CSV table of C-alpha atoms in Angstrom, one decimal:
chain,number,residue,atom,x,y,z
A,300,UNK,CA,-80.1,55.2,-0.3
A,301,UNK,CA,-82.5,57.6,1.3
A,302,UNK,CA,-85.8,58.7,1.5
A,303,UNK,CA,-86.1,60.5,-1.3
A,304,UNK,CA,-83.9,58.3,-3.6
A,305,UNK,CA,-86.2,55.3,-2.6
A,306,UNK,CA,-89.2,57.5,-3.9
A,307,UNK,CA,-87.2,58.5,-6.9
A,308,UNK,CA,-86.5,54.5,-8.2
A,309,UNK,CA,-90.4,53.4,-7.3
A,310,UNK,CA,-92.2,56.0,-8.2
A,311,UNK,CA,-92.8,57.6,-11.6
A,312,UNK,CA,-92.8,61.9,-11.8
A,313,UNK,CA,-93.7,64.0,-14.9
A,314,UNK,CA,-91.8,66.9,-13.7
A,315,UNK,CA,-92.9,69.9,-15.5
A,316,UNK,CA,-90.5,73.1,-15.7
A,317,UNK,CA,-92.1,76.4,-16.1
A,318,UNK,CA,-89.9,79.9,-17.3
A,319,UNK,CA,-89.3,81.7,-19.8
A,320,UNK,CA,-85.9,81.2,-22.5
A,321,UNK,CA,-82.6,81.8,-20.5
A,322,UNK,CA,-84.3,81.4,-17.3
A,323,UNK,CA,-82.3,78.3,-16.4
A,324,UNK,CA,-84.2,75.2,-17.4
A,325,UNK,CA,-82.0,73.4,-19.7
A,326,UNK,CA,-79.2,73.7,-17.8
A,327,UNK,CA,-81.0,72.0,-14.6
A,328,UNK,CA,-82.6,69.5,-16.8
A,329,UNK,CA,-79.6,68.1,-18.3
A,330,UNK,CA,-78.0,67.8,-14.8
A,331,UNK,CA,-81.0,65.7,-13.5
A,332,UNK,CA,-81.0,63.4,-16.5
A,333,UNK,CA,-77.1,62.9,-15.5
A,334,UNK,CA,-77.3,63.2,-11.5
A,335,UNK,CA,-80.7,61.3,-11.7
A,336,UNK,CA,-80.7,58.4,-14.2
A,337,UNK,CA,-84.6,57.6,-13.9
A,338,UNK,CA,-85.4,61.1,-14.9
A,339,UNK,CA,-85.5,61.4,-18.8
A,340,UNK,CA,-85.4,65.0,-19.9
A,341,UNK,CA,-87.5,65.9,-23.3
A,342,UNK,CA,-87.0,69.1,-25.0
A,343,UNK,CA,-88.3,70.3,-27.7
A,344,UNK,CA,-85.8,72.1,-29.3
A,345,UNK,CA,-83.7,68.5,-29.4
A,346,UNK,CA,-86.7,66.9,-30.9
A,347,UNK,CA,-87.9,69.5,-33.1
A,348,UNK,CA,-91.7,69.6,-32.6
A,349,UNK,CA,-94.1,68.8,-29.7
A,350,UNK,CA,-95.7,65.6,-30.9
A,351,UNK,CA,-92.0,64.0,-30.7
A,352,UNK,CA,-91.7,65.3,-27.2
A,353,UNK,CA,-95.0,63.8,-26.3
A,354,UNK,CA,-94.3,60.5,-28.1
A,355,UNK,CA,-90.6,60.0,-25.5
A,356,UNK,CA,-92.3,61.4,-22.9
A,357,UNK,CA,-94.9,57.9,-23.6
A,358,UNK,CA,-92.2,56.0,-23.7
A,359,UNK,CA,-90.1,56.7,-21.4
A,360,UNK,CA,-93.3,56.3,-18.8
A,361,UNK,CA,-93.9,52.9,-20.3
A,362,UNK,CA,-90.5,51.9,-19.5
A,363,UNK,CA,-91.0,52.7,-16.0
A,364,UNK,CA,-88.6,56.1,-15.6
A,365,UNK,CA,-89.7,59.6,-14.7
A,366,UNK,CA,-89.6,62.6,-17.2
A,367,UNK,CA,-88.4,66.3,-17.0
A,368,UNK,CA,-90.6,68.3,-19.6
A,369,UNK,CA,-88.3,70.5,-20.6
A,370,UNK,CA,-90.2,73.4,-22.0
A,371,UNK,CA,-91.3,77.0,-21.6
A,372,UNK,CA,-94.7,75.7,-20.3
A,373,UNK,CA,-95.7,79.1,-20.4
A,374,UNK,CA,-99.8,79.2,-20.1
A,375,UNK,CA,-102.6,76.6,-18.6
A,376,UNK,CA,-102.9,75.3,-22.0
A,377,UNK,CA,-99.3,74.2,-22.7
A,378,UNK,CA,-99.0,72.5,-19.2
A,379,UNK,CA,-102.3,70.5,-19.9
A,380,UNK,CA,-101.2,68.3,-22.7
A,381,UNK,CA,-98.2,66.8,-20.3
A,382,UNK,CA,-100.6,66.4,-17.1
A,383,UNK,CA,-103.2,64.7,-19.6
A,384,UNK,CA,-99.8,61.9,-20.3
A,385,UNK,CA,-99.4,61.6,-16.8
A,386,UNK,CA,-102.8,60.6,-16.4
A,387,UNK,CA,-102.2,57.6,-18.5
A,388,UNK,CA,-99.4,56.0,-16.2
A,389,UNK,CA,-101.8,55.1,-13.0
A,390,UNK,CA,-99.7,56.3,-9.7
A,391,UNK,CA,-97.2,59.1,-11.8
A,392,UNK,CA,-97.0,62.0,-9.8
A,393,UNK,CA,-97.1,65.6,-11.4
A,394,UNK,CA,-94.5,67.8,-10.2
A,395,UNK,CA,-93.8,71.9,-11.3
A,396,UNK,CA,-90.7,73.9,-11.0
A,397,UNK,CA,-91.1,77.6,-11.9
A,398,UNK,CA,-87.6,78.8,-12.9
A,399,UNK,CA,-88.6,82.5,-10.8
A,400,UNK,CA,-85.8,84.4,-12.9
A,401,UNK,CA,-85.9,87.9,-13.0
A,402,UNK,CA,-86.6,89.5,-16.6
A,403,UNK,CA,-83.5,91.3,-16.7
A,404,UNK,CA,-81.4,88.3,-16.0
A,405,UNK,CA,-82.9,86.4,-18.4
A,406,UNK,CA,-82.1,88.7,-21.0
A,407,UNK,CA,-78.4,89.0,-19.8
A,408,UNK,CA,-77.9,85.1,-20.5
A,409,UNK,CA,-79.7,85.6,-23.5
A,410,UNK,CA,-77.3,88.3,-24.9
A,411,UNK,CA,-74.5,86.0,-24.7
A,412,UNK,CA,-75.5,82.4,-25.3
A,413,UNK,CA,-74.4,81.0,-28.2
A,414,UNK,CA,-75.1,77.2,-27.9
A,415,UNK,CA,-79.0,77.1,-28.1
A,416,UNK,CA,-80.1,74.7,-30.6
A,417,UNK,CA,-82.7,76.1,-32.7
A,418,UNK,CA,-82.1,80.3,-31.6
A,419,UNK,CA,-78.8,81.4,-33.3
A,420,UNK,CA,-78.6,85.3,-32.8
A,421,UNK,CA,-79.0,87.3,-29.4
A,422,UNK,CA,-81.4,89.5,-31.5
A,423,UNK,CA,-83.7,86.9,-32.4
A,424,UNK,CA,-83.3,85.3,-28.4
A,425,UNK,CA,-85.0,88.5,-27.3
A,426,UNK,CA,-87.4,88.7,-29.8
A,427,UNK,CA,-88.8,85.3,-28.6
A,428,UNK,CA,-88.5,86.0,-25.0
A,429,UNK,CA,-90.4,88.9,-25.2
A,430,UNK,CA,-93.3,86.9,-27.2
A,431,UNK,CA,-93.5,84.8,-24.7
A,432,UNK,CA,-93.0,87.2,-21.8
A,433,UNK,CA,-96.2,89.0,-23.1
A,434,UNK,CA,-98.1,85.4,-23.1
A,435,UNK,CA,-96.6,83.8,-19.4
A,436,UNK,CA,-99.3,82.5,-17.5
A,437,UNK,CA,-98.4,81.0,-13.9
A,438,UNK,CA,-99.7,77.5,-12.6
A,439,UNK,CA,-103.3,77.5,-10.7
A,440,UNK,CA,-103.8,75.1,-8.1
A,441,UNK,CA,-106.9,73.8,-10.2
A,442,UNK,CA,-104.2,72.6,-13.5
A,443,UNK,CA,-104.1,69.0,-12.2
A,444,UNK,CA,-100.3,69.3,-10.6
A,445,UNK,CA,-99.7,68.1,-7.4
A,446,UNK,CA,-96.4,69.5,-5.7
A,447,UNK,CA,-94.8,73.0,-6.8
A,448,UNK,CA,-91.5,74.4,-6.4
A,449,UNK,CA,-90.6,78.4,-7.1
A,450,UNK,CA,-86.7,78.4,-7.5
A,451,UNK,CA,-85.3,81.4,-7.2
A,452,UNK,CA,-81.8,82.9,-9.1
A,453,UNK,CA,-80.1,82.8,-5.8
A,454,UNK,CA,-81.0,78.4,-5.5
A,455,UNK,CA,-79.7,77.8,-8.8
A,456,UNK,CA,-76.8,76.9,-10.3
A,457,UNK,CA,-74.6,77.0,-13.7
A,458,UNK,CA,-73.0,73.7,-12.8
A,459,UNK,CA,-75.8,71.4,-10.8
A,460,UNK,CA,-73.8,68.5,-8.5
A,461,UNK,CA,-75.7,65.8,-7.9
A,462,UNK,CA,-76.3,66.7,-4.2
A,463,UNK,CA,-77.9,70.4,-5.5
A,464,UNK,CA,-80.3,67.9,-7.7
A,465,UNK,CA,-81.1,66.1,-5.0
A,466,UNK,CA,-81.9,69.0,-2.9
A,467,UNK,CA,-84.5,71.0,-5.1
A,468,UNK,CA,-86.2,67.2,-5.8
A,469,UNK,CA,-86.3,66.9,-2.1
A,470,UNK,CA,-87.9,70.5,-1.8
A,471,UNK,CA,-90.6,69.9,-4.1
A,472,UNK,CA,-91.7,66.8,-2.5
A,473,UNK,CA,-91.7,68.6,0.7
A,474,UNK,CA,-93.7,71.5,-1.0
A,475,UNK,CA,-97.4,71.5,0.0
A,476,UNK,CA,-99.7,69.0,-1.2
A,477,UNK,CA,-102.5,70.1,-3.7
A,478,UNK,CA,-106.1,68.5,-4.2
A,479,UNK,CA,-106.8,70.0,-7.2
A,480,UNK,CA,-110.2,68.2,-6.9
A,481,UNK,CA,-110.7,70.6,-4.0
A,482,UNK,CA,-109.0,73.7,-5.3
A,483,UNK,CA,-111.1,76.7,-6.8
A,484,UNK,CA,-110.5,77.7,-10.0
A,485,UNK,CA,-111.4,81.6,-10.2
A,486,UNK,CA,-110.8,84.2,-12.6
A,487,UNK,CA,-107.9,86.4,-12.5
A,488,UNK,CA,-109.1,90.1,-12.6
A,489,UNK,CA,-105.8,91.0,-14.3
A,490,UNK,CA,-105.8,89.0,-16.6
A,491,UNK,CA,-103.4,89.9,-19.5
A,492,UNK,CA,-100.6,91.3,-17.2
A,493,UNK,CA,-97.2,89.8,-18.1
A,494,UNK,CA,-94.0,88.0,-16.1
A,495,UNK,CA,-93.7,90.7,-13.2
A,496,UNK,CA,-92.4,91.0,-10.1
A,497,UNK,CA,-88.7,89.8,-9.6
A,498,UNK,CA,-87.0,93.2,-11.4
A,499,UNK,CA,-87.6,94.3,-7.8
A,500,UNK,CA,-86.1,91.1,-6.2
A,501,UNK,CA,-89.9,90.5,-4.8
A,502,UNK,CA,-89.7,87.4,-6.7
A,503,UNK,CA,-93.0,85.4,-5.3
A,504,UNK,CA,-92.7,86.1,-1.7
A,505,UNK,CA,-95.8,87.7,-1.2
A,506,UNK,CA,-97.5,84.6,-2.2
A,507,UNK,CA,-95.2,81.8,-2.3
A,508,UNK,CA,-94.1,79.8,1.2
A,509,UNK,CA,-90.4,79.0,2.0
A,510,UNK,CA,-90.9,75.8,1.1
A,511,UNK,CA,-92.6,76.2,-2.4
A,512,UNK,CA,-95.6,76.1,-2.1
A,513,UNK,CA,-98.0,78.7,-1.3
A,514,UNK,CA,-99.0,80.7,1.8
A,515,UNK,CA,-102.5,81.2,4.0
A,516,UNK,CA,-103.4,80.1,7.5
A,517,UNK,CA,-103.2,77.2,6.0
A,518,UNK,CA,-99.8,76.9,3.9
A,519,UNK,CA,-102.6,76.9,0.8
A,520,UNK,CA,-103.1,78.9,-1.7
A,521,UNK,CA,-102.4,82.7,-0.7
A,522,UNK,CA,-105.1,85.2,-3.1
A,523,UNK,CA,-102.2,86.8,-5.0
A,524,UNK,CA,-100.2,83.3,-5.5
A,525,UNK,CA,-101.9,81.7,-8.0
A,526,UNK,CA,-103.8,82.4,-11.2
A,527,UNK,CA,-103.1,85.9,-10.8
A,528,UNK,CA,-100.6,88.2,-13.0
A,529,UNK,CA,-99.4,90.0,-9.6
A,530,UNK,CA,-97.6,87.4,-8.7
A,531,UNK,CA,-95.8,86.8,-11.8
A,532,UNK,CA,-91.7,87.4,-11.8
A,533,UNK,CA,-91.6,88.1,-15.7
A,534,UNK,CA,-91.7,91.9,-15.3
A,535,UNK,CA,-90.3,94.1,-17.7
A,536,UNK,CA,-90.1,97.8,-16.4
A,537,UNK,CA,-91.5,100.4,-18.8
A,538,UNK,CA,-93.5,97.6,-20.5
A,539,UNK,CA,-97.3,98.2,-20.8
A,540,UNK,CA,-99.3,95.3,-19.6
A,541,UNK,CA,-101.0,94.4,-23.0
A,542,UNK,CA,-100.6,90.5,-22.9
A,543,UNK,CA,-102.5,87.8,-25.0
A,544,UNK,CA,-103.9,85.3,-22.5
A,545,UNK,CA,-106.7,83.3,-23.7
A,546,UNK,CA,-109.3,82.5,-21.2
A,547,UNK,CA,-110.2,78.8,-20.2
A,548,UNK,CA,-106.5,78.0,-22.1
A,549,UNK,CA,-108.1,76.5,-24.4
A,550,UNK,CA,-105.9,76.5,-27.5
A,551,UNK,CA,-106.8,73.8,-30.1
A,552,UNK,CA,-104.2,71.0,-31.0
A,553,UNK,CA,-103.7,72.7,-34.8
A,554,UNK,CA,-103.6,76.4,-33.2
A,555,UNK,CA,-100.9,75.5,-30.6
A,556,UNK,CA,-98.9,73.5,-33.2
A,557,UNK,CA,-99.1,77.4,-35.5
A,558,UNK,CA,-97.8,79.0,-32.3
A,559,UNK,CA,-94.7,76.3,-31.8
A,560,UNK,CA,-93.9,77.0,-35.7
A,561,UNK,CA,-94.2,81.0,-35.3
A,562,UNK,CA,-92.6,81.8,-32.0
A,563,UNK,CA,-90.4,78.7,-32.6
A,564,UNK,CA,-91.1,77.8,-29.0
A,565,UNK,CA,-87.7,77.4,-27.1
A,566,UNK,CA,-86.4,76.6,-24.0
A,567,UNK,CA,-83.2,77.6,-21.5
């Protein structure tokens, strides 16, 4: 058992994924809940609404295993509620992956999926994507996270081995650490601006280190890496940037619960 094994079995994670529908969550998440049995994936569209997500995601903390929130977690405000859980489990570490899809390809896997639980026409796929395209927010360093991992197309895979698991878990916990007691949290000044960036297989490189995390001097936080629209991969070309980003993120319990019903809130 190595390192990172060792870590896996003593320590608790809420591993957050963040990306848009077809950008490749699912399909990781399910092969870390096999590969990886202290991970418990919860996904909504299995459970059906959030507060059932929220209420395994309790339980399988209290029983002493790790989680894989299996989501969109599109903006501030949806990644909040799952770093508020962690907070109840003393010592449970709060990873992110961003699924850094390009727009195009997401709408590719879209067009001919067929097994998604709760979306049943390609029509109706793209419909929600581009909902939640027009809303994608990407994590700030201030959120309450603590390791972060941009996986590009090229590092993922349609069939995950246990070894490819391994590898991205090792990756984020090599990513750089973050304070977020320490981190600014500043405005955006584009604010509104959608998923951009990776139709021109730019993906997060201006801001984003090899590793994961994000670059300065100091293998920080870079000014175009975080909390900004320019560095988000969700681009579609010809799209104005009209978006409907809420400031602060702060959607009310009742208000968030209308937006699960009426975008029926899906993942990939």
């Amino acid at each position: 058992m190595n390192a990172l094994e060792e870590f896996i079995k003593e320590k608790q994670v809420v591993l957050l994924l963040v990306g848009l529908i077809g950008s490749g969550k699912s399909t990781f998440a399910e092969a870390l809940q096999e590969h990886v049995p202290n991970f418990r994936r919860c996904n909504q569209d299995d459970l059906g609404d959030r507060r059932r997500v929220e209420s395994l995601a309790r339980l399988s903390l209290s029983q002493g295993l790790s989680v894989c929130i299996d989501r969109t977690n599109f903006d501030e405000a949806q990644r909040a509620t799952w770093i508020k859980i962690a907070r109840e489990y003393l010592g449970t570490y709060v990873w992110v992956i961003v699924f850094d899809t390009p727009y195009e390809v997401c709408i590719e896997r879209l067009r001919v999926r067929t097994n998604h639980p709760t979306i049943k026409t390609p029509t109706e796929a793209l419909s929600v994507l581009s909902r939640f395209q027009s809303q994608y927010y990407p994590p700030a360093p201030h959120e309450g996270h603590t390791r972060i991992l941009n996986l590009r197309t090229p590092d993922q895979s349609p069939a995950y081995t246990r070894a490819h698991v391994l590898a991205i878990l090792q990756r984020v916990r090599d990513a750089p650490s973050i304070d977020p007691a320490t981190a600014s949290r500043h405005e955006p000044s584009t604010r509104g601006r959608g998923y951009r960036g990776l139709s021109r297989g730019r993906g997060y490189r201006d801001s984003w280190s090899g590793a994961g995390g994000y670059r300065d001097s100091a293998r920080g936080y870079g000014a175009r890496g975080y909390n900004t629209r320019e560095s988000s991969p969700y681009s579609r070309p010809g799209r104005s940037d009209a978006g409907s980003w809420r400031q602060g993120g702060s959607y009310s319990q009742r208000r968030d619960d209308d937006r699960d019903r009426r975008y029926r809130r899906t993942d990939a």
